[in-house]
């Protein structure tokens, strides 16, 4: 993760220097570079599983990165971004099997943290000079992640009940996850000054996060709230 932050910092420094070296004749409609950061609230969406009662809750994360805003027309611009983004979900699983002679109950409460390097490409429309709405695709590269939580297993057979608990914190098995992620984002932003603004975006996952989903595609969904700073 430290390497990612270092890369983003170097890219941001490069963009700032490039902006400073622009000719004096540059107009306000020229390309602007900037940095952004903020909060991620993410959760998985998935199909129904017949044997498991499953629920997903929002997991907190963050995003940080750089962007370039490129004017296309008087009110339209395109904004590619390069972000380090934390996605994932909080999950509660409940499995119960009761055949009369044999009873088992499994409960798991865990958090999946997925780290991505993302490339959103947003088309923005300025409703007002300081207010815009946006939409566009987002491409993601999975860097790694972790699953952590706890579980409780209860088994009852022939009048005997056995209960066991466990705590776990493991790196995700990358070989079962799709390396690339694709989603569609919509959002808005407001600049209080020429340089400083606030942003909001919801990105809905299109591709599944697993290579084999067994008919139960699991997708990333995230709400991003943050701040942005455009260099002069």
PDB file of N, CA and C in Angstrom, residues 98 100-107 152-165:
ATOM      1  N   UNK A  98     -31.290 -29.280   9.268  1.00  0.00           N
ATOM      2  CA  UNK A  98     -31.927 -30.085  10.309  1.00  0.00           C
ATOM      3  C   UNK A  98     -32.653 -31.245   9.646  1.00  0.00           C
ATOM      4  N   UNK A 100     -33.614 -33.914  11.452  1.00  0.00           N
ATOM      5  CA  UNK A 100     -34.300 -34.637  12.515  1.00  0.00           C
ATOM      6  C   UNK A 100     -33.316 -35.318  13.435  1.00  0.00           C
ATOM      7  N   UNK A 101     -32.492 -36.212  12.867  1.00  0.00           N
ATOM      8  CA  UNK A 101     -31.466 -36.896  13.666  1.00  0.00           C
ATOM      9  C   UNK A 101     -30.193 -36.061  13.789  1.00  0.00           C
ATOM     10  N   UNK A 102     -29.987 -35.190  12.791  1.00  0.00           N
ATOM     11  CA  UNK A 102     -28.743 -34.433  12.761  1.00  0.00           C
ATOM     12  C   UNK A 102     -29.058 -32.958  12.524  1.00  0.00           C
ATOM     13  N   UNK A 103     -28.474 -32.094  13.343  1.00  0.00           N
ATOM     14  CA  UNK A 103     -28.697 -30.661  13.225  1.00  0.00           C
ATOM     15  C   UNK A 103     -27.353 -29.939  13.185  1.00  0.00           C
ATOM     16  N   UNK A 104     -27.204 -29.001  12.248  1.00  0.00           N
ATOM     17  CA  UNK A 104     -25.991 -28.185  12.207  1.00  0.00           C
ATOM     18  C   UNK A 104     -26.360 -26.739  11.909  1.00  0.00           C
ATOM     19  N   UNK A 105     -25.648 -25.836  12.549  1.00  0.00           N
ATOM     20  CA  UNK A 105     -25.869 -24.402  12.355  1.00  0.00           C
ATOM     21  C   UNK A 105     -24.515 -23.713  12.266  1.00  0.00           C
ATOM     22  N   UNK A 106     -24.306 -22.962  11.186  1.00  0.00           N
ATOM     23  CA  UNK A 106     -23.050 -22.247  10.977  1.00  0.00           C
ATOM     24  C   UNK A 106     -23.343 -20.759  10.798  1.00  0.00           C
ATOM     25  N   UNK A 107     -22.679 -19.936  11.582  1.00  0.00           N
ATOM     26  CA  UNK A 107     -22.848 -18.483  11.516  1.00  0.00           C
ATOM     27  C   UNK A 107     -21.482 -17.837  11.316  1.00  0.00           C
ATOM     28  N   UNK A 152     -19.132 -19.247  14.152  1.00  0.00           N
ATOM     29  CA  UNK A 152     -19.634 -20.121  15.212  1.00  0.00           C
ATOM     30  C   UNK A 152     -20.299 -21.327  14.567  1.00  0.00           C
ATOM     31  N   UNK A 153     -19.897 -22.529  14.946  1.00  0.00           N
ATOM     32  CA  UNK A 153     -20.452 -23.774  14.422  1.00  0.00           C
ATOM     33  C   UNK A 153     -21.087 -24.580  15.555  1.00  0.00           C
ATOM     34  N   UNK A 154     -22.333 -24.979  15.328  1.00  0.00           N
ATOM     35  CA  UNK A 154     -23.059 -25.791  16.317  1.00  0.00           C
ATOM     36  C   UNK A 154     -23.557 -27.067  15.645  1.00  0.00           C
ATOM     37  N   UNK A 155     -23.203 -28.209  16.229  1.00  0.00           N
ATOM     38  CA  UNK A 155     -23.634 -29.510  15.700  1.00  0.00           C
ATOM     39  C   UNK A 155     -24.298 -30.310  16.819  1.00  0.00           C
ATOM     40  N   UNK A 156     -25.453 -30.927  16.484  1.00  0.00           N
ATOM     41  CA  UNK A 156     -26.175 -31.721  17.472  1.00  0.00           C
ATOM     42  C   UNK A 156     -26.545 -33.065  16.851  1.00  0.00           C
ATOM     43  N   UNK A 157     -26.139 -34.144  17.528  1.00  0.00           N
ATOM     44  CA  UNK A 157     -26.417 -35.488  17.024  1.00  0.00           C
ATOM     45  C   UNK A 157     -26.556 -36.451  18.203  1.00  0.00           C
ATOM     46  N   UNK A 158     -27.646 -37.199  18.173  1.00  0.00           N
ATOM     47  CA  UNK A 158     -27.888 -38.225  19.187  1.00  0.00           C
ATOM     48  C   UNK A 158     -27.835 -37.649  20.604  1.00  0.00           C
ATOM     49  N   UNK A 159     -28.440 -36.451  20.765  1.00  0.00           N
ATOM     50  CA  UNK A 159     -28.517 -35.845  22.092  1.00  0.00           C
ATOM     51  C   UNK A 159     -27.270 -35.108  22.534  1.00  0.00           C
ATOM     52  N   UNK A 160     -26.225 -35.099  21.693  1.00  0.00           N
ATOM     53  CA  UNK A 160     -24.977 -34.420  22.038  1.00  0.00           C
ATOM     54  C   UNK A 160     -24.797 -33.166  21.179  1.00  0.00           C
ATOM     55  N   UNK A 161     -24.483 -32.060  21.822  1.00  0.00           N
ATOM     56  CA  UNK A 161     -24.279 -30.787  21.113  1.00  0.00           C
ATOM     57  C   UNK A 161     -22.830 -30.354  21.248  1.00  0.00           C
ATOM     58  N   UNK A 162     -22.233 -30.018  20.120  1.00  0.00           N
ATOM     59  CA  UNK A 162     -20.846 -29.537  20.094  1.00  0.00           C
ATOM     60  C   UNK A 162     -20.829 -28.151  19.463  1.00  0.00           C
ATOM     61  N   UNK A 163     -20.229 -27.196  20.171  1.00  0.00           N
ATOM     62  CA  UNK A 163     -20.141 -25.815  19.687  1.00  0.00           C
ATOM     63  C   UNK A 163     -18.672 -25.421  19.585  1.00  0.00           C
ATOM     64  N   UNK A 164     -18.312 -24.830  18.480  1.00  0.00           N
ATOM     65  CA  UNK A 164     -16.942 -24.341  18.286  1.00  0.00           C
ATOM     66  C   UNK A 164     -16.974 -22.941  17.688  1.00  0.00           C
ATOM     67  N   UNK A 165     -15.974 -22.146  18.002  1.00  0.00           N
ATOM     68  CA  UNK A 165     -15.869 -20.783  17.462  1.00  0.00           C
ATOM     69  C   UNK A 165     -14.481 -20.591  16.866  1.00  0.00           C
TER      70      UNK A 165
END
